[in-house]
Coordinates of C-alpha atoms and ligand atoms in Angstrom, one line a residue:
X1 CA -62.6 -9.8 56.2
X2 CA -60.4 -8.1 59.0
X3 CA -58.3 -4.6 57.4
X4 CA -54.6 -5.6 57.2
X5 CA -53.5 -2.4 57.2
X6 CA -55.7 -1.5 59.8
X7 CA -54.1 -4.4 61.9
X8 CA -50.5 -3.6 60.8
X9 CA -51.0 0.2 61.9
X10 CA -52.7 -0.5 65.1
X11 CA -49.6 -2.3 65.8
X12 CA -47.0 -0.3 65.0
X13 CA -48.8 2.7 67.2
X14 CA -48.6 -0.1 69.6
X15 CA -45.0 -0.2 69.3
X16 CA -44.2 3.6 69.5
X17 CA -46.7 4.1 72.2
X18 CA -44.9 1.7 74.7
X19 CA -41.7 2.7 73.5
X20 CA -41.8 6.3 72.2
X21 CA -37.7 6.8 72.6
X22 CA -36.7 4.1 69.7
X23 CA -36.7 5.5 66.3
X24 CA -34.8 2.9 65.1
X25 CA -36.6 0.2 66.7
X26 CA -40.0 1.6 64.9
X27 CA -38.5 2.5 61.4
X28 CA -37.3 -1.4 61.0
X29 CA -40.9 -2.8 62.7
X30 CA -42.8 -0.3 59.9
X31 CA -40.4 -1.8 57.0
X32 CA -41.3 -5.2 57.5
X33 CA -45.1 -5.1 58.3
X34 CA -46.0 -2.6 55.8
X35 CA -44.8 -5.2 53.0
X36 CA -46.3 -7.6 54.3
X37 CA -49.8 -7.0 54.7
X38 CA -50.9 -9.4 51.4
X39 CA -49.8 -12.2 53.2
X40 CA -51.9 -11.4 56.2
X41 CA -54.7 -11.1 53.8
X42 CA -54.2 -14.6 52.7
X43 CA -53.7 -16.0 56.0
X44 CA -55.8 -14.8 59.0
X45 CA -55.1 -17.1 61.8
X46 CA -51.8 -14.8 61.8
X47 CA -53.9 -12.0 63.1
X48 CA -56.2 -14.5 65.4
X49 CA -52.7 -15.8 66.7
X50 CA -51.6 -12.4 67.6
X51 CA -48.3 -13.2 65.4
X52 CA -47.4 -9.7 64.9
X53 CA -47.9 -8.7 68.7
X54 CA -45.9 -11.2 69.9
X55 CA -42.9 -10.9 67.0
X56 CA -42.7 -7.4 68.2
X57 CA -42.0 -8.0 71.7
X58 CA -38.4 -9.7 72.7
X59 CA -38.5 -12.8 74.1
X60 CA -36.2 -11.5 76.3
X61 CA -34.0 -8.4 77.1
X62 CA -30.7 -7.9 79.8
X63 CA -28.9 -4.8 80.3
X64 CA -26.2 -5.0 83.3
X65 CA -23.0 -3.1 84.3
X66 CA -19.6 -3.5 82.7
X67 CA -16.9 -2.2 84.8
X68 CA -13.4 -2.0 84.1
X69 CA -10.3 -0.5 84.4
X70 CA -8.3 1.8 82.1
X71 CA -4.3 1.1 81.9
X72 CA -4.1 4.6 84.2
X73 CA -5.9 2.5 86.8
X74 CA -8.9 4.5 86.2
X75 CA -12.6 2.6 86.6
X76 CA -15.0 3.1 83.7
X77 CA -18.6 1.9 84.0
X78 CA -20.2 1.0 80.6
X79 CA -23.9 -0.7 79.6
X80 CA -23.8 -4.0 78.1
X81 CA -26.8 -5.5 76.5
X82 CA -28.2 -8.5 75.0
X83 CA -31.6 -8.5 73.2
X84 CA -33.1 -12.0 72.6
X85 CA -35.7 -11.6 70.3
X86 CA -37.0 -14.8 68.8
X87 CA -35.8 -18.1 69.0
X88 CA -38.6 -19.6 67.3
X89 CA -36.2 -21.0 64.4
X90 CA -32.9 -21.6 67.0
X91 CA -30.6 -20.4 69.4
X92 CA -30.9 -16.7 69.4
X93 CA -28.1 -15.9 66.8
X94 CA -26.5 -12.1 66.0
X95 CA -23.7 -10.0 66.8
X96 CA -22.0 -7.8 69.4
X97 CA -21.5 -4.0 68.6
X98 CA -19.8 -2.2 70.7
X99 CA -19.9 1.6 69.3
X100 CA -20.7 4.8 71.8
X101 CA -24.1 5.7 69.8
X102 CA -25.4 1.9 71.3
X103 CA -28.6 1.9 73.0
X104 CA -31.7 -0.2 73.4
X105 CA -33.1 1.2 70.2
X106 CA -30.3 0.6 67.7
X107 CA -29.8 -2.9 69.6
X108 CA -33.9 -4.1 69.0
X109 CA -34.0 -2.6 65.6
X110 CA -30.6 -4.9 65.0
X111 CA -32.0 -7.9 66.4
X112 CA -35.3 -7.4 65.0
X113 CA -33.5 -7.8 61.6
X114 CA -31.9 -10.4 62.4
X115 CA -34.9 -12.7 63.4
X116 CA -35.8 -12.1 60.0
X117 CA -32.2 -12.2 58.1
X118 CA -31.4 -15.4 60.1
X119 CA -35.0 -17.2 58.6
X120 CA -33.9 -16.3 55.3
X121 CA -30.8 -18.4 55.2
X122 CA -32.6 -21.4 55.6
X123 CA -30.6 -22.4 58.2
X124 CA -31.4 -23.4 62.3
X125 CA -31.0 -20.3 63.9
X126 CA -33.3 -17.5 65.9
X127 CA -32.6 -13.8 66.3
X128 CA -30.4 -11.9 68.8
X129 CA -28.0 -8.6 69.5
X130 CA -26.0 -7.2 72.1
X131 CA -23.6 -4.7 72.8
X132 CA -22.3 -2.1 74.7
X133 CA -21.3 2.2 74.4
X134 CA -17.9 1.1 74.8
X135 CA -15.6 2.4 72.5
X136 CA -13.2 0.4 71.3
X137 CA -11.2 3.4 69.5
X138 CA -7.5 4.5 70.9
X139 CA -8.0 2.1 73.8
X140 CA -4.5 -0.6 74.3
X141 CA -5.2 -4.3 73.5
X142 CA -5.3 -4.5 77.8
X143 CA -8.2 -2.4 78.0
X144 CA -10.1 -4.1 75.2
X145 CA -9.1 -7.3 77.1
X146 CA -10.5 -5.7 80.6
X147 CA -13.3 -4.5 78.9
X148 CA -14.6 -7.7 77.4
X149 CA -13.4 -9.8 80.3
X150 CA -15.8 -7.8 82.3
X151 CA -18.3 -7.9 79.7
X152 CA -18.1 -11.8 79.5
X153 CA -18.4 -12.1 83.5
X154 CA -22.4 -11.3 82.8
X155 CA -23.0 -12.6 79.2
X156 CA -21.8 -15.2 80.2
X157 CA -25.0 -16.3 82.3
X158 CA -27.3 -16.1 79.1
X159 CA -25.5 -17.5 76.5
X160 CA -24.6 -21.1 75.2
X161 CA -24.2 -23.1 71.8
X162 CA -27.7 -24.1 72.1
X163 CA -29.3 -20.9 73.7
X164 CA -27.6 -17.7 72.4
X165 CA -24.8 -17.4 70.3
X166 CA -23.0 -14.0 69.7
X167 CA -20.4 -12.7 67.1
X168 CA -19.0 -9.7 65.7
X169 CA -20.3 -6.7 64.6
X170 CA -19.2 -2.7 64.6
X171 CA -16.3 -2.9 67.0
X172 CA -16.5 -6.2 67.5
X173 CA -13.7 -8.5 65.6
X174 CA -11.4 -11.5 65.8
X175 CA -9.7 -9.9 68.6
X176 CA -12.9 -9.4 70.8
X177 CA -14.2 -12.1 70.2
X178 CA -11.1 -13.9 71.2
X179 CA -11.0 -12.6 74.7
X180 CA -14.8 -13.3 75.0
X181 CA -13.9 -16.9 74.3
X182 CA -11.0 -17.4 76.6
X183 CA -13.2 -15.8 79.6
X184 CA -16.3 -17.4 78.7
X185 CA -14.3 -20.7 78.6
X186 CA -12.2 -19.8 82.1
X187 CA -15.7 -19.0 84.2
X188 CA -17.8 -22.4 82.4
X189 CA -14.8 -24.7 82.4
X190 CA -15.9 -26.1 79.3
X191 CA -14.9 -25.9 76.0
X192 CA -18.0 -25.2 74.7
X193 CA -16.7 -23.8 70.9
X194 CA -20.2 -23.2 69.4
X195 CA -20.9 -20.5 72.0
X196 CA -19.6 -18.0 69.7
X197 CA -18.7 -17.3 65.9
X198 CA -16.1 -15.5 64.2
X199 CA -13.8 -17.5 66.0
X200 CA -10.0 -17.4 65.1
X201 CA -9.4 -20.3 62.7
X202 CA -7.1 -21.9 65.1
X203 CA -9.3 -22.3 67.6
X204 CA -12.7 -23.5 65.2
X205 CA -13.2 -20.4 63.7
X206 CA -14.6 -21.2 60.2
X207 CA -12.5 -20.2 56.9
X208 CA -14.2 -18.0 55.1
X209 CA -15.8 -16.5 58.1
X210 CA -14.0 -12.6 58.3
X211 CA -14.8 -12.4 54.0
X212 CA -18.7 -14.0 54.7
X213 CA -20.6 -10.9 54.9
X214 CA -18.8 -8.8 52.0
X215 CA -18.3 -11.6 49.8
X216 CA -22.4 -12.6 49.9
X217 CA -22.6 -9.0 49.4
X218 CA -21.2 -9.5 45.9
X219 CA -23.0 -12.5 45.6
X220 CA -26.5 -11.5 46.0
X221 CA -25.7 -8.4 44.0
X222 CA -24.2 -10.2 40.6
X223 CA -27.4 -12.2 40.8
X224 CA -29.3 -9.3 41.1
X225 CA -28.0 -8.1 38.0
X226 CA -27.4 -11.6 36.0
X227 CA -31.2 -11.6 36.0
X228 CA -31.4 -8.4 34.6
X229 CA -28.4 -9.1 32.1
X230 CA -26.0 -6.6 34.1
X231 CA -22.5 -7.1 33.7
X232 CA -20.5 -6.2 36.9
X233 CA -17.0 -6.0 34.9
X234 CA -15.8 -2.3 34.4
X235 CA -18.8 -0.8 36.3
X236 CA -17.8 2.0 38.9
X237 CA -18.6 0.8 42.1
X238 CA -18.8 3.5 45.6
X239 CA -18.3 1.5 48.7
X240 CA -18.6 3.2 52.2
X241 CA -17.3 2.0 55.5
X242 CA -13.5 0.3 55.3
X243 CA -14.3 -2.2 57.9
X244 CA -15.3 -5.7 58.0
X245 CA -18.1 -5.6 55.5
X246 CA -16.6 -3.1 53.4
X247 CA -13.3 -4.4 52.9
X248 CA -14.5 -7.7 51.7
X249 CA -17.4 -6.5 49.5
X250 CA -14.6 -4.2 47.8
X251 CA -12.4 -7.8 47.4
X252 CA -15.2 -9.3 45.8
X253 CA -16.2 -6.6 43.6
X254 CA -12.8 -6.6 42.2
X255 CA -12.6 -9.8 41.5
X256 CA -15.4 -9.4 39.2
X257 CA -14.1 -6.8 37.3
X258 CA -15.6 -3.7 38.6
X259 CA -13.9 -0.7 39.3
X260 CA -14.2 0.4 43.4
X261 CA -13.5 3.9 43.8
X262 CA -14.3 5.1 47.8
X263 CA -14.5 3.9 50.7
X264 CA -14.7 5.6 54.5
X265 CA -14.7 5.9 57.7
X266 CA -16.9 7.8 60.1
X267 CA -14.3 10.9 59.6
X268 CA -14.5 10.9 55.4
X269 CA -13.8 9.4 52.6
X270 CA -11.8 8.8 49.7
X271 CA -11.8 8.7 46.4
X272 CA -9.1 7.2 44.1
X273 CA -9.7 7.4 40.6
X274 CA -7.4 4.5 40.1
X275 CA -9.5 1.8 42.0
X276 CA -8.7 1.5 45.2
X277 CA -6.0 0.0 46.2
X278 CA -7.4 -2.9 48.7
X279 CA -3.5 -3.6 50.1
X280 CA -3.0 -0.7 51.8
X281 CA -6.6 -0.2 52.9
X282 CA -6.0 -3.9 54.9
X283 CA -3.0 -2.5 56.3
X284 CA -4.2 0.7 57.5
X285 CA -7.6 -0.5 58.8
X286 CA -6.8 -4.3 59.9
X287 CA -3.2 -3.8 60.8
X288 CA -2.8 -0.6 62.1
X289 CA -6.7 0.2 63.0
X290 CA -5.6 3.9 61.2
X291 CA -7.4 6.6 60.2
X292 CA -8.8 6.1 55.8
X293 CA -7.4 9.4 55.7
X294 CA -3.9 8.1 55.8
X295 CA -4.2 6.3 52.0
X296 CA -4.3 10.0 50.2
X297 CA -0.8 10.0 51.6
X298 CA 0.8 7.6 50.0
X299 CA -1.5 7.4 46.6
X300 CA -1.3 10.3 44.4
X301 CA -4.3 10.7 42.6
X302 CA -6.5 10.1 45.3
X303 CA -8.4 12.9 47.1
X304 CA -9.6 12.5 51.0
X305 CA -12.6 14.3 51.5
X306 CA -13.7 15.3 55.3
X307 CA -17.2 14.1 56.6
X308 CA -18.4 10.8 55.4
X309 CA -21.7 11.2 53.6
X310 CA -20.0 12.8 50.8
X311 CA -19.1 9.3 49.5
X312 CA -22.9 9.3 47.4
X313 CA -21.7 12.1 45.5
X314 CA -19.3 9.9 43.6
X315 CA -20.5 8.9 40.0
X316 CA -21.3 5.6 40.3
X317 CA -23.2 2.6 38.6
X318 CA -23.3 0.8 41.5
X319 CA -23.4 1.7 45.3
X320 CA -22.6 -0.4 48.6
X321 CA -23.3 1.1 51.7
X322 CA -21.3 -0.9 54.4
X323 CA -20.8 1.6 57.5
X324 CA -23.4 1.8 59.7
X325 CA -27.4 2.8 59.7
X326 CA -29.0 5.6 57.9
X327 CA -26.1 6.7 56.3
X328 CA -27.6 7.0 53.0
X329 CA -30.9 9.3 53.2
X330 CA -33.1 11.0 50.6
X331 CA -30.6 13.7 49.5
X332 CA -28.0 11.2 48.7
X333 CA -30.4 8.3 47.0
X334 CA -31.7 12.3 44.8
X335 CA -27.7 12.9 44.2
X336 CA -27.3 8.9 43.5
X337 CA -29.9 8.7 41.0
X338 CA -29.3 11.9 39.1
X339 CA -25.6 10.3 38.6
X340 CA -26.9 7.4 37.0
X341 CA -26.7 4.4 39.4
X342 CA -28.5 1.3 38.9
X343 CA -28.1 -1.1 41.5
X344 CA -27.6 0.1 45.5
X345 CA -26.4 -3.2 47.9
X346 CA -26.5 -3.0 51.6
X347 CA -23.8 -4.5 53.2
X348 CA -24.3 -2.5 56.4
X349 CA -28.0 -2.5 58.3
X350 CA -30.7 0.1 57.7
X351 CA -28.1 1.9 56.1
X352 CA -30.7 3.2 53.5
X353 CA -33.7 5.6 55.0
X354 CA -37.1 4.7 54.4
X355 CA -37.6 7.6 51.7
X356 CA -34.5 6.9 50.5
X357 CA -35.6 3.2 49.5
X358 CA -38.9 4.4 48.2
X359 CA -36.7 6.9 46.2
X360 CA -34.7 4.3 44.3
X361 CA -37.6 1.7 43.8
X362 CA -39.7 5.0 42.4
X363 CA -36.5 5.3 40.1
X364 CA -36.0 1.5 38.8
X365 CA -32.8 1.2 40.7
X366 CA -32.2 -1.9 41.8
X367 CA -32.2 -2.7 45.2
X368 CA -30.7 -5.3 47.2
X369 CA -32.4 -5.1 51.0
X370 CA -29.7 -5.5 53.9
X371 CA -31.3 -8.3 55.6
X372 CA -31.5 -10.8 52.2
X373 CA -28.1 -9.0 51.0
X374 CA -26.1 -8.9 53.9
X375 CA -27.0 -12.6 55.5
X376 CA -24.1 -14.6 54.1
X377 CA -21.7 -13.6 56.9
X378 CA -24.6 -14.8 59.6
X379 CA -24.9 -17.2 57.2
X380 CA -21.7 -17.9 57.4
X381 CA -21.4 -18.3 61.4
X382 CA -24.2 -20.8 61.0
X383 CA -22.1 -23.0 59.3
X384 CA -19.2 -22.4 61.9
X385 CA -21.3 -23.7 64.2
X386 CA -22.0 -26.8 62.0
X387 CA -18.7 -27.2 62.3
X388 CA -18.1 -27.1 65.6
X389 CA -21.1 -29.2 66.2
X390 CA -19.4 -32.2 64.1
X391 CA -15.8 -31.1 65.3
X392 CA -14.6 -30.9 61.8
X393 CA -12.9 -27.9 60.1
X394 CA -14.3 -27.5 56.2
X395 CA -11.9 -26.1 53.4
X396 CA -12.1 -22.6 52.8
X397 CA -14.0 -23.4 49.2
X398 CA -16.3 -25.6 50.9
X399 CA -17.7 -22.9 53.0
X400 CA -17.1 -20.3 50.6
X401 CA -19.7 -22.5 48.0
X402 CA -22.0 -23.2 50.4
X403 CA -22.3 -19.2 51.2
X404 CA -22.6 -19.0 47.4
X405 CA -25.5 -21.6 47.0
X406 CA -27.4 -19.7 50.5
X407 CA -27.0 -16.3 48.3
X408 CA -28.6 -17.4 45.3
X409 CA -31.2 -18.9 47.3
X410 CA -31.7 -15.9 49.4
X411 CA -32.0 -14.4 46.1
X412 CA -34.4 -16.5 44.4
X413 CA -37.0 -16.6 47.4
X414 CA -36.8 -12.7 47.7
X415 CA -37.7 -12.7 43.8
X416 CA -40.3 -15.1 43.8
X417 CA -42.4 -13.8 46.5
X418 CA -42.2 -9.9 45.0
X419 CA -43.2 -11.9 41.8
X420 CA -46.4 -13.5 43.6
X421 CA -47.0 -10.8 46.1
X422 CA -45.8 -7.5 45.2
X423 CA -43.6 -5.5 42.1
X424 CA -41.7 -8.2 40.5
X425 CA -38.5 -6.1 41.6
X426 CA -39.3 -5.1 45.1
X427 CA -36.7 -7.4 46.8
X428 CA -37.9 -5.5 49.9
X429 CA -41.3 -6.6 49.9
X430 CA -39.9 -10.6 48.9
X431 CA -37.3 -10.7 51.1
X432 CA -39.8 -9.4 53.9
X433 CA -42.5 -11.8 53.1
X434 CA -40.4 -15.1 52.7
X435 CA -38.8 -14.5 56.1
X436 CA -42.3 -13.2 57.6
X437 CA -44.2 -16.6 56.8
X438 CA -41.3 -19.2 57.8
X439 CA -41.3 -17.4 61.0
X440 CA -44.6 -16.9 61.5
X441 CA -45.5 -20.2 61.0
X442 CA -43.0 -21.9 63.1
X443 CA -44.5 -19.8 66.3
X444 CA -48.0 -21.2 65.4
X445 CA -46.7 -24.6 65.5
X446 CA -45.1 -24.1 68.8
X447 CA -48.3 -22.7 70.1
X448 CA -48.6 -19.6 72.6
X449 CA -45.2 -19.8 74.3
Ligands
NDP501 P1 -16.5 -2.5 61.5 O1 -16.4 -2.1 62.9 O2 -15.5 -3.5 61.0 O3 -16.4 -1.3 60.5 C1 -17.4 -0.3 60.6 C2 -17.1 0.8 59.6 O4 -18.2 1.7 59.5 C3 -15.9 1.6 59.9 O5 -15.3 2.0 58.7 C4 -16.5 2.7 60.7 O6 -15.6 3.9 60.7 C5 -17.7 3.0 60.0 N1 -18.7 3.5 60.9 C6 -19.1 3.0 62.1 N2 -20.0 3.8 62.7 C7 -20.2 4.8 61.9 C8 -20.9 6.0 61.9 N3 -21.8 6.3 63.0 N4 -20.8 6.9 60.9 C9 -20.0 6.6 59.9 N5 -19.3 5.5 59.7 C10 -19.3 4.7 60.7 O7 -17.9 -3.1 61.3 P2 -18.5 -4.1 60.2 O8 -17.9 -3.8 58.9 O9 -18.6 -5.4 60.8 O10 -20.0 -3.6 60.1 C11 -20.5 -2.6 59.2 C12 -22.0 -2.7 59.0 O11 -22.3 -4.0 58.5 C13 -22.8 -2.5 60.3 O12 -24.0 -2.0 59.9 C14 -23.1 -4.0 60.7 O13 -24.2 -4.1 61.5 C15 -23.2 -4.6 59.4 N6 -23.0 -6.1 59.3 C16 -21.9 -6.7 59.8 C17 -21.7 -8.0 59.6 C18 -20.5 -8.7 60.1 O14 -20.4 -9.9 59.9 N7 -19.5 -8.0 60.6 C19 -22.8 -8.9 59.1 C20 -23.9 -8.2 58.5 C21 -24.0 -6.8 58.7 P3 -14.8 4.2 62.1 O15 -13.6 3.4 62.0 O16 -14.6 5.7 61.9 O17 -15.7 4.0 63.2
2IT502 O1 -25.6 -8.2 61.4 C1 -25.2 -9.4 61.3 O2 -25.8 -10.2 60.6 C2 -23.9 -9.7 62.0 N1 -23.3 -8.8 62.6 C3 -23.4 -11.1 62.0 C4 -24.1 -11.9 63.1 C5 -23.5 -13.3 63.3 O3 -24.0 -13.9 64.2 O4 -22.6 -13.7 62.6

């Protein structure tokens, strides 16, 4: 019998040795394969098929010049990107970042994820990302508008509702993607709505869509710890980030009862021994797009702490990284465990290091992987397109029950397959291996293509 891990080594030297420059890109490739080498065991033609060769290379990647101009009259030039990486399930599906660390690295490890994150909601869609080192902070609404206008004059060549559909991610909200729409629309001349998600509501957007990601946070967490006869009511719960993901896994925590103490941004933190008080994080971060360190001003008791990864030195029972990749490493899953917490959520991508996961699994905490925890709000824009595809608008409790069903579900096959194949509690390994196989087997039945 061929060595698995022979096989799954060989290729990930393949991987760094044709692309040495993409850390990120190889720390995601080695997270999947290395959990999955019983199934390869089991099933050989994988190998014979050159599954794992072929799921490592994108389908298809475009990089191309943004140019725009500033309200000075000045002319930036910035790289945009879309990586299409697999569409054996569907239309490559995934979000936009547009953040000045972007490159090609960050941008395949994120679509990498996705291929896998999108198999695991059981729903028709393939895996995609794309961006652009833009930065979206202390421009005016005008340049944001030039920018994605420009952006949108190129994408707009690769995408469609049944080829690639984009969305939101870091930098990228309803306001983006609302001028990505009306110039997308203005060059096609067709109102072609399922061309991208996170729509605004009045133009078939989906309800439920800007709460998706942090609301099946919550969702896969509490059945995380139902299992294990957790309560979530009165624990202390650490949240970073005080975006998208993180304001909406904060609304749902405390509407289970739990106590959220932090959150951040990528200047610090703080802490408010109170709960946090999600009003006025809303108004500083989605009205305003402020600074977090403005809330210490106006609430007494709470502290604002310079320099974000501080945030894992809060006593905790539970932790929810939501801000970006890697922004939880060894020393703060050492710090985390020390204080007692029992259950770490990603809300953001990769934001746990490798060691850092081994850390906690070595420890008994329980871990909810990104790609199974974080999937309702993808999730959540495949329903969107549902909608648009039927031309009907669903209640926001409709959607927001059908997220909860896909959670549990996402749950229960992550479960299951550590059960069969792995520690019955490595939700990396069965989150991993459920997406791995549905994948892998759809590319065998579409032959070598
Ligand atoms: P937002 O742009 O709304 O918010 C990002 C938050 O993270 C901000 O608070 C930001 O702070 C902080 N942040 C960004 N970059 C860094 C950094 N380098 N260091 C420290 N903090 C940083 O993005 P989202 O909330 O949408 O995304 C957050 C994470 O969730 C990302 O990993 C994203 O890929 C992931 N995700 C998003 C989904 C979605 O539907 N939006 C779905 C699934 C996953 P600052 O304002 O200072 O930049
Ligand atoms: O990382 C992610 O899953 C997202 N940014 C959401 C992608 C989407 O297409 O809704």
């Amino acid at each position: 019998m061929a060595d698995m891990k022979q096989y799954v080594n060989d290729v990930l030297e393949l991987v760094k040795k044709r692309d040495p420059n993409e850390p990120e890109f190889h720390n995601t490739v080695k997270e999947v394969l290395t959990t999955i080498v019983p199934v390869l065991e089991k099933n050989p033609q994988f190998k014979d098929a050159k599954i794992l060769e072929r799921m490592v290379e994108a389908e298809r990647i475009v990089t191309f010049r943004v140019p725009w101009q500033d309200d000075k009259g000045e002319i930036h030039v910035n790289r945009g990107f879309r990586v299409q990486m697999n569409s054996a399930i569907g239309p490559y599906k995934g979000g936009l970042r547009f953040h000045p660390s972007v490159n090609l690295s960050i941008l395949k490890f994120l679509a990498f994820e996705q291929v896998f994150k999108n198999a695991l909601t059981g729903l028709p869609i393939g895996g995609g990302k794309g961006g652009s080192d833009f930065d979206p902070k202390g421009k005016s609404d005008n340049e944001v508008m030039k920018f994605c206008q420009s952006f949108m004059t190129e994408l707009v060549r690769h995408i469609g509702p049944n080829v690639d559909v984009p969305a939101g991610d870091i930098g990228v909200g309803g306001r983006e993607i609302g001028y990505l729409f009306g110039q997308y629309k203005s060059i096609r001349d067709a109102y072609d709505a399922g061309v991208l998600t996170g729509k605004g509501v009045q133009y078939w957007g989906s309800l439920a869509r800007t709460e998706a990601t942090g609301y099946g946070l919550l969702y896969f967490v509490k059945n995380m710890l139902d299992a294990k006869g957790i309560d979530l009511k009165d624990k202390t719960v650490v949240v970073s980030g005080a975006g998208n993901v993180a304001i909406y896994a904060i609304e749902k925590a405390q509407s289970f009862g739990a106590k959220v103490v932090t959150c951040s941004d990528s200047n610090g933190y703080v802490y408010d021994p109170d709960g946090i008080d999600l009003a006025a994080v809303k108004e500083i971060k989605e009205v305003r797009r402020g600074r977090i360190k403005e809330y210490a001003e106006t609430h007494k008791n709470a502290e604002y702490h310079e320099g974000c990864k501080g945030v894992w030195t809060v006593k905790c029972d539970i932790a929810l990284p939501c801000a970006t990749q890697s922004e939880l490493d060894l020393d703060a899953a050492k710090v985390l465990v020390a204080n007692g917490v029992k259950a770490v959520g990603e809300g953001a991508n990769m934001p746990s290091t490798l060691d850092a996961i081994e850390y906690f699994q070595q420890n008994k905490v329980l871990f909810a992987p990104a790609k199974a925890a974080n999937a309702g709000g993808v999730a959540t824009s495949a329903l969107e397109m549902a909608q648009n595809s039927e031309r009907l608008q669903w209640t926001f409790e409709e959607v927001d029950e059908k997220l909860k069903g896909i959670m549990k579900n996402i749950y229960e096959q992550a479960k299951k397959n550590a059960e069969t194949y792995a520690d019955p509690d490595d939700l990396v390994a069965g989150a991993n291996i459920s997406a791995f196989v549905k994948v892998a087997n759809v590319m065998m039945a579409h032959g070598l293509v």
